[in-house]
PDB file of C-alpha atoms in Angstrom:
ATOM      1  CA  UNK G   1       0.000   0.000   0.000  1.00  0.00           C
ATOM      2  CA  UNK G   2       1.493   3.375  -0.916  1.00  0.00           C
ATOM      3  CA  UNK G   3       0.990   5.872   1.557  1.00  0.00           C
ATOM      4  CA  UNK G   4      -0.679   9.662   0.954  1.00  0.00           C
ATOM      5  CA  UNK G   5       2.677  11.582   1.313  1.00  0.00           C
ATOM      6  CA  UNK G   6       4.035   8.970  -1.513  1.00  0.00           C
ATOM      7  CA  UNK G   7       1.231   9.317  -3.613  1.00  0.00           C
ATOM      8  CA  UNK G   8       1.917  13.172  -3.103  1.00  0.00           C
ATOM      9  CA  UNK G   9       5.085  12.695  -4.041  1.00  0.00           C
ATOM     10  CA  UNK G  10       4.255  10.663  -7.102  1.00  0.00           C
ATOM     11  CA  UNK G  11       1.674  13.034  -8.100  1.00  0.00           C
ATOM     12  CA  UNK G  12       4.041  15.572  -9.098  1.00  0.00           C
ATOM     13  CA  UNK G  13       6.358  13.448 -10.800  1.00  0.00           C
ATOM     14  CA  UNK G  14       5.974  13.580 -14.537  1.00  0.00           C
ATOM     15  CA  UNK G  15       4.970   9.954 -16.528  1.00  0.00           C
ATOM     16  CA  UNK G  16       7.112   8.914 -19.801  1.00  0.00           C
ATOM     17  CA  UNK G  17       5.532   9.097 -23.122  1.00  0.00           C
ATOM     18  CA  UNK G  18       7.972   7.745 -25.090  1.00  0.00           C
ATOM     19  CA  UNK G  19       8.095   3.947 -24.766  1.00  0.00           C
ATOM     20  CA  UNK G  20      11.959   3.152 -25.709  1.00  0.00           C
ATOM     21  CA  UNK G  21      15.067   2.037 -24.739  1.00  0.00           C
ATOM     22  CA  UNK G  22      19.036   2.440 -25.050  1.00  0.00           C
ATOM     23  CA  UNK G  23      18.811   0.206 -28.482  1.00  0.00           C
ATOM     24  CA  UNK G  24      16.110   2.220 -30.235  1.00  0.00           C
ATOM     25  CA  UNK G  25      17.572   4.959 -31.381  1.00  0.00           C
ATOM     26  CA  UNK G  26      15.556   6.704 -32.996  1.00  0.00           C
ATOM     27  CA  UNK G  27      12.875   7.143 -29.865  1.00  0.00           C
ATOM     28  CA  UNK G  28      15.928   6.716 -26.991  1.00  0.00           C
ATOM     29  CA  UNK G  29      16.550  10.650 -27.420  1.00  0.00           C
ATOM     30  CA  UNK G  30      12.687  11.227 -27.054  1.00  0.00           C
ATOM     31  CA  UNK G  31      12.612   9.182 -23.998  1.00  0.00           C
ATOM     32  CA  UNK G  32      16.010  10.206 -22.110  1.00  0.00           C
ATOM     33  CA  UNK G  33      15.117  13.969 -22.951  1.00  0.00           C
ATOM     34  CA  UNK G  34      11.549  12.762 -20.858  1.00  0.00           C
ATOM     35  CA  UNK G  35      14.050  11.609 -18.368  1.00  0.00           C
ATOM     36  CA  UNK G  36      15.809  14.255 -17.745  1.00  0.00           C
ATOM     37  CA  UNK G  37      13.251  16.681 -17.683  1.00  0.00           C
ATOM     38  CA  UNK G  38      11.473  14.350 -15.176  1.00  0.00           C
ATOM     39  CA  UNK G  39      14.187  14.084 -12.819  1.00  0.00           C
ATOM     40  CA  UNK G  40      14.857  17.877 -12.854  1.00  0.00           C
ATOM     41  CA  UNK G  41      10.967  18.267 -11.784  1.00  0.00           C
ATOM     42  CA  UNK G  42      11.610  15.797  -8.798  1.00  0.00           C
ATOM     43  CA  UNK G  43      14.274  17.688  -7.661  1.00  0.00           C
ATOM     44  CA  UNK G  44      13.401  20.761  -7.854  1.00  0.00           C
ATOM     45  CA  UNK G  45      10.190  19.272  -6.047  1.00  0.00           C
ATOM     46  CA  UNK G  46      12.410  17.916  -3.258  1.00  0.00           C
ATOM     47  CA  UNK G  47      14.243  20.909  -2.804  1.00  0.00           C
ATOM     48  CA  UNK G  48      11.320  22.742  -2.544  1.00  0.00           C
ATOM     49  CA  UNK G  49       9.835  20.515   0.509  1.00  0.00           C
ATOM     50  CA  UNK G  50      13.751  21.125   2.010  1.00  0.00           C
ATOM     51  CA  UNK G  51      13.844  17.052   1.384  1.00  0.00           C
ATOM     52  CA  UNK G  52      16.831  16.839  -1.148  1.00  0.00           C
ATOM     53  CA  UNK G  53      18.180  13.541  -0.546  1.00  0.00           C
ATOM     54  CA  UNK G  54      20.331  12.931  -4.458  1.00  0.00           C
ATOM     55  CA  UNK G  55      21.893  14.405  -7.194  1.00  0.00           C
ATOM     56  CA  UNK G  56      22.404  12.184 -10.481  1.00  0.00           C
ATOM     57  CA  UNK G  57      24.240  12.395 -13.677  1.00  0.00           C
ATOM     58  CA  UNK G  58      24.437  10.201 -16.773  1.00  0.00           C
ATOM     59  CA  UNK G  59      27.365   9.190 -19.126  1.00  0.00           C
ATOM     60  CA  UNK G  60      26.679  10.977 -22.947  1.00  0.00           C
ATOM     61  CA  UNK G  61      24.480   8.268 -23.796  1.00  0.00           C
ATOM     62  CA  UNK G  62      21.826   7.961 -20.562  1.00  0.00           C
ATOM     63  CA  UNK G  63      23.123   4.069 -20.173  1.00  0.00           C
ATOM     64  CA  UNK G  64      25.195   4.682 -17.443  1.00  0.00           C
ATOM     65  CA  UNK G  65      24.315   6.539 -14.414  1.00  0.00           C
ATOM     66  CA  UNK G  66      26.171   7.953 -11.082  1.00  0.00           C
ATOM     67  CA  UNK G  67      25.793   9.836  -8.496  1.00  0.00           C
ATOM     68  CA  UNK G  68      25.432  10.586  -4.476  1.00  0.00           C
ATOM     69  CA  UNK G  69      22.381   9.808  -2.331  1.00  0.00           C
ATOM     70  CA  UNK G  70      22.402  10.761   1.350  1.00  0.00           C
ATOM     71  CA  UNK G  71      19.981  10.127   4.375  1.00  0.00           C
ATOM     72  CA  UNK G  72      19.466  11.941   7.748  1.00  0.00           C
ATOM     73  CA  UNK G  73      19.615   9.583  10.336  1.00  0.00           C
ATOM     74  CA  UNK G  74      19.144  11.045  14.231  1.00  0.00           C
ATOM     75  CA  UNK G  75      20.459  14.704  12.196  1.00  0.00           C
ATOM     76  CA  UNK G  76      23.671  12.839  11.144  1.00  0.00           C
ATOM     77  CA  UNK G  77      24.240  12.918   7.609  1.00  0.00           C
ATOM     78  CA  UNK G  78      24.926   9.493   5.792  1.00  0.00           C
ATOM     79  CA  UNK G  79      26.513   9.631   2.132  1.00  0.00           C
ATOM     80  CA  UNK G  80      27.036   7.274  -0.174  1.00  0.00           C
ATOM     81  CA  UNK G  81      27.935   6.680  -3.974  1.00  0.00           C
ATOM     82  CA  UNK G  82      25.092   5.240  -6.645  1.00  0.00           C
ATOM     83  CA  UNK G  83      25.297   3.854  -9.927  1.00  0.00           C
ATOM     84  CA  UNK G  84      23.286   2.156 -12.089  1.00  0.00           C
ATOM     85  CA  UNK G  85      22.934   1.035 -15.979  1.00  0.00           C
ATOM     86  CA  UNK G  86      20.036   1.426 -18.104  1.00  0.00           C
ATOM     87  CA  UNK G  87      19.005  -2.411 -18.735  1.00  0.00           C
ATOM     88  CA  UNK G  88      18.858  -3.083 -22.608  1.00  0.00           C
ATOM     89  CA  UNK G  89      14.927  -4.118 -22.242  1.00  0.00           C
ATOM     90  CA  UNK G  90      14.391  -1.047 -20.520  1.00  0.00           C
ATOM     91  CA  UNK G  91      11.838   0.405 -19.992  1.00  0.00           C
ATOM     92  CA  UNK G  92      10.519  -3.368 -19.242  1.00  0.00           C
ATOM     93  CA  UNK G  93      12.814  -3.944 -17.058  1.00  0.00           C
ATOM     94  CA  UNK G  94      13.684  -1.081 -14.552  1.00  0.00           C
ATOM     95  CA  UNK G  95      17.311  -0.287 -13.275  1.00  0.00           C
ATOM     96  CA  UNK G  96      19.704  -1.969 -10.502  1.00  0.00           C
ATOM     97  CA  UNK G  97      20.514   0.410  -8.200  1.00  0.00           C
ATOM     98  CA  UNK G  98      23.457   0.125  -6.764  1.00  0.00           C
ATOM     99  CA  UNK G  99      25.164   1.553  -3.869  1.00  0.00           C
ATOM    100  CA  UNK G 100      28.527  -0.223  -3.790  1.00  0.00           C
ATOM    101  CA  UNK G 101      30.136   0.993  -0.612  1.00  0.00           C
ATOM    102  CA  UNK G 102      27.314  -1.253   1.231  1.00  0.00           C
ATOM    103  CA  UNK G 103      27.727  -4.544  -0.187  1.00  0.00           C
ATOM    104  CA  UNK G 104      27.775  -7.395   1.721  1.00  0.00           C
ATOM    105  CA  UNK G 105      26.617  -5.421   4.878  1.00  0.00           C
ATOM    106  CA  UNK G 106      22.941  -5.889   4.618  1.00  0.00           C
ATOM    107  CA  UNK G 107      21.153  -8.915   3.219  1.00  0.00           C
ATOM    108  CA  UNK G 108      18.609  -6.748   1.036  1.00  0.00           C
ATOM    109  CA  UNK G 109      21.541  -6.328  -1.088  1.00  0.00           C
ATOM    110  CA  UNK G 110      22.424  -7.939  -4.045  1.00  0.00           C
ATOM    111  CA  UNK G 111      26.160  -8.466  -5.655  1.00  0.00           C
ATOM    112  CA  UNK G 112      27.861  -5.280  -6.577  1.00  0.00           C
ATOM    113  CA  UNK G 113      25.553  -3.860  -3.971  1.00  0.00           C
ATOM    114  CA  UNK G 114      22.471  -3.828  -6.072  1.00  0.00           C
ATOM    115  CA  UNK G 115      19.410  -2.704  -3.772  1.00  0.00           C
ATOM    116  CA  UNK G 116      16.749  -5.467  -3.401  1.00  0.00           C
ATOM    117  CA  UNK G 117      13.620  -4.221  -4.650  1.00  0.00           C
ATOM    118  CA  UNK G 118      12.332  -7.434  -6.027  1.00  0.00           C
ATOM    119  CA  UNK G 119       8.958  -7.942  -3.339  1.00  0.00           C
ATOM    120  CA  UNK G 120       7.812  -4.233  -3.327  1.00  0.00           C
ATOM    121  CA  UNK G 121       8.792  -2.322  -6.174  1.00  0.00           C
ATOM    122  CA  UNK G 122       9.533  -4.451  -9.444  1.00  0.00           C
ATOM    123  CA  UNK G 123       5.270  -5.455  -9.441  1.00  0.00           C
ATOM    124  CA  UNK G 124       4.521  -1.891  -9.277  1.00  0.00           C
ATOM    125  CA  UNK G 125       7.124  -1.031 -11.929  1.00  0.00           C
ATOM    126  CA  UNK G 126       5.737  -3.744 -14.153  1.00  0.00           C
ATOM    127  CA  UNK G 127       2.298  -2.450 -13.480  1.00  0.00           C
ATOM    128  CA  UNK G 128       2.892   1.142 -15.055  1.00  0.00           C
ATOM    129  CA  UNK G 129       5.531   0.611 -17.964  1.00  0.00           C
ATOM    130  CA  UNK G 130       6.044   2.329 -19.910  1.00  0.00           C
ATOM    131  CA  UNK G 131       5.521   5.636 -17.715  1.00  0.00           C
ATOM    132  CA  UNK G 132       7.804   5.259 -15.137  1.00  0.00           C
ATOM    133  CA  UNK G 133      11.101   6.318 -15.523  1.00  0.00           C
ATOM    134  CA  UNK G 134      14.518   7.324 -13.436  1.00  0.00           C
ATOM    135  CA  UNK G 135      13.103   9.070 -10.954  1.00  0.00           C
ATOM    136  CA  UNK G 136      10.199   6.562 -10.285  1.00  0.00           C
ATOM    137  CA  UNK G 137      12.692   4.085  -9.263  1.00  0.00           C
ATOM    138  CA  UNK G 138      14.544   6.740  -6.651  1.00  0.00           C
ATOM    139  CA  UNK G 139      11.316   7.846  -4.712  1.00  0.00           C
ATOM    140  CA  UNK G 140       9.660   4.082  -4.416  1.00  0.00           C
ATOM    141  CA  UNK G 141      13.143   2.375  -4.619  1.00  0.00           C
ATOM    142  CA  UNK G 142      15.725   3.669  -3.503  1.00  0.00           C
ATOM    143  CA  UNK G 143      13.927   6.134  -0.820  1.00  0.00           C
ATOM    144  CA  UNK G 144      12.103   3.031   1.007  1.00  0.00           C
ATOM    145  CA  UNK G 145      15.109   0.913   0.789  1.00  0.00           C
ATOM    146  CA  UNK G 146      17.254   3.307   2.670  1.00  0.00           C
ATOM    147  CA  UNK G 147      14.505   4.492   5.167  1.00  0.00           C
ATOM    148  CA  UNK G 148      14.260   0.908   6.258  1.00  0.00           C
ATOM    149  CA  UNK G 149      18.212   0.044   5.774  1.00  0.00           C
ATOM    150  CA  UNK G 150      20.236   3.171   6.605  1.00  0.00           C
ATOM    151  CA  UNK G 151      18.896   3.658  10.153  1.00  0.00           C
ATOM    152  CA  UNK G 152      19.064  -0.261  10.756  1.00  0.00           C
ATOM    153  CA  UNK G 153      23.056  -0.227   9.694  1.00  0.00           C
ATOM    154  CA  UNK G 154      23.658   2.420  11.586  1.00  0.00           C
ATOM    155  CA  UNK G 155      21.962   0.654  15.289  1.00  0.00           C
ATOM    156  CA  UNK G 156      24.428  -2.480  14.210  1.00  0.00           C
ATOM    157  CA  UNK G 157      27.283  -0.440  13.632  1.00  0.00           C
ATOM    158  CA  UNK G 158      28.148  -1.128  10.090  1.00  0.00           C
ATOM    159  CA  UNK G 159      28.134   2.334   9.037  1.00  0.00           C
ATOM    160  CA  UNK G 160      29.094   5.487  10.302  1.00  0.00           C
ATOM    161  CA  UNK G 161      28.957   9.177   8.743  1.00  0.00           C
ATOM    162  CA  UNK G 162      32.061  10.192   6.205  1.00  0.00           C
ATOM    163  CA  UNK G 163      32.691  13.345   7.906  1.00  0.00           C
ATOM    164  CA  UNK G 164      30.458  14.395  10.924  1.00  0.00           C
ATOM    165  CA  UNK G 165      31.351  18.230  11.420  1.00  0.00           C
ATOM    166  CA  UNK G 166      29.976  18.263   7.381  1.00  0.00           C
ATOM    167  CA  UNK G 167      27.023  16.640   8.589  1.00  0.00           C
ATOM    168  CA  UNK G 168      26.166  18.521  11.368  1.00  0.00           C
ATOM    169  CA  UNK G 169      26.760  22.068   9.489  1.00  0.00           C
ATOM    170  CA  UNK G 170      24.625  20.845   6.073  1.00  0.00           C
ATOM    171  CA  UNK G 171      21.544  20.124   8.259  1.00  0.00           C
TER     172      UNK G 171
END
């Protein structure tokens, strides 16, 4: 069940058009321009409600993805590097995200510490191809996964903030 600050959220997220991926190129322009101007709207949104949490940038061809995500645990800022490709079936299939400075420390965590998001978000992504896109996947992904994980690595002690006077003074 998604909840009404999520559906917020999602509300004001703009929907693809453009039903293509990296291998059709004569739409994948179409649909990564979509992409981009998607992402900049979620943003902006986020800034807007003071609840930046990413910032994302793609290789020439919108295949490969990097970035930072952070979350505020108990006012203590947590970093940490993303990356992700753009599957060759997508928009079928939607992205690994991966956050590789976390393998192996939680078990929702695949190899090259891919984020599990197999039970919760892959139906729902399957459900509304082709109009999700990029920043879809962040706000029911990647946004759940580390509101459940982050503060439950942190209690066990597996991770601990880069650089804590940066923390405190972004916050």
């Amino acid at each position: 069940m998604v909840d009404e600050v999520t559906k917020k959220t999602l509300a004001k997220i703009p929907l693809m058009k453009t039903n293509a991926g990296p291998r059709e190129s004569d739409k994948w322009p179409t649909r990564l321009k979509e992409e981009y101007q998607s992402i900049i709207r979620y943003v902006q949104n986020n800034k807007e409600s003071d609840s930046d949490w990413f910032h994302l940038q793609s290789n020439k061809t919108g295949t490969r993805w990097f970035g930072k995500c952070w979350y505020i645990h108990e006012l203590i800022k947590y970093e940490f590097d993303i990356e992700f490709d753009i599957p060759v079936t997508y928009p079928t299939t939607a992205p690994e995200i991966a956050l590789p400075e976390l393998e192996g420390k939680t078990a929702k965590m695949y190899r090259g510490g891919k984020i599990c998001l197999t039970d919760h978000f892959k139906p729902l992504w399957a459900r509304n191809v082709p109009r999700f896109g990029i920043p879809h996947a962040m706000a029911l992904g990647l946004g759940p996964w580390m509101a459940v994980e982050i503060p439950d690595l942190v209690s066990k002690g597996l991770i601990s903030p880069k650089d804590t006077s940066e923390a405190a003074s972004s916050s």
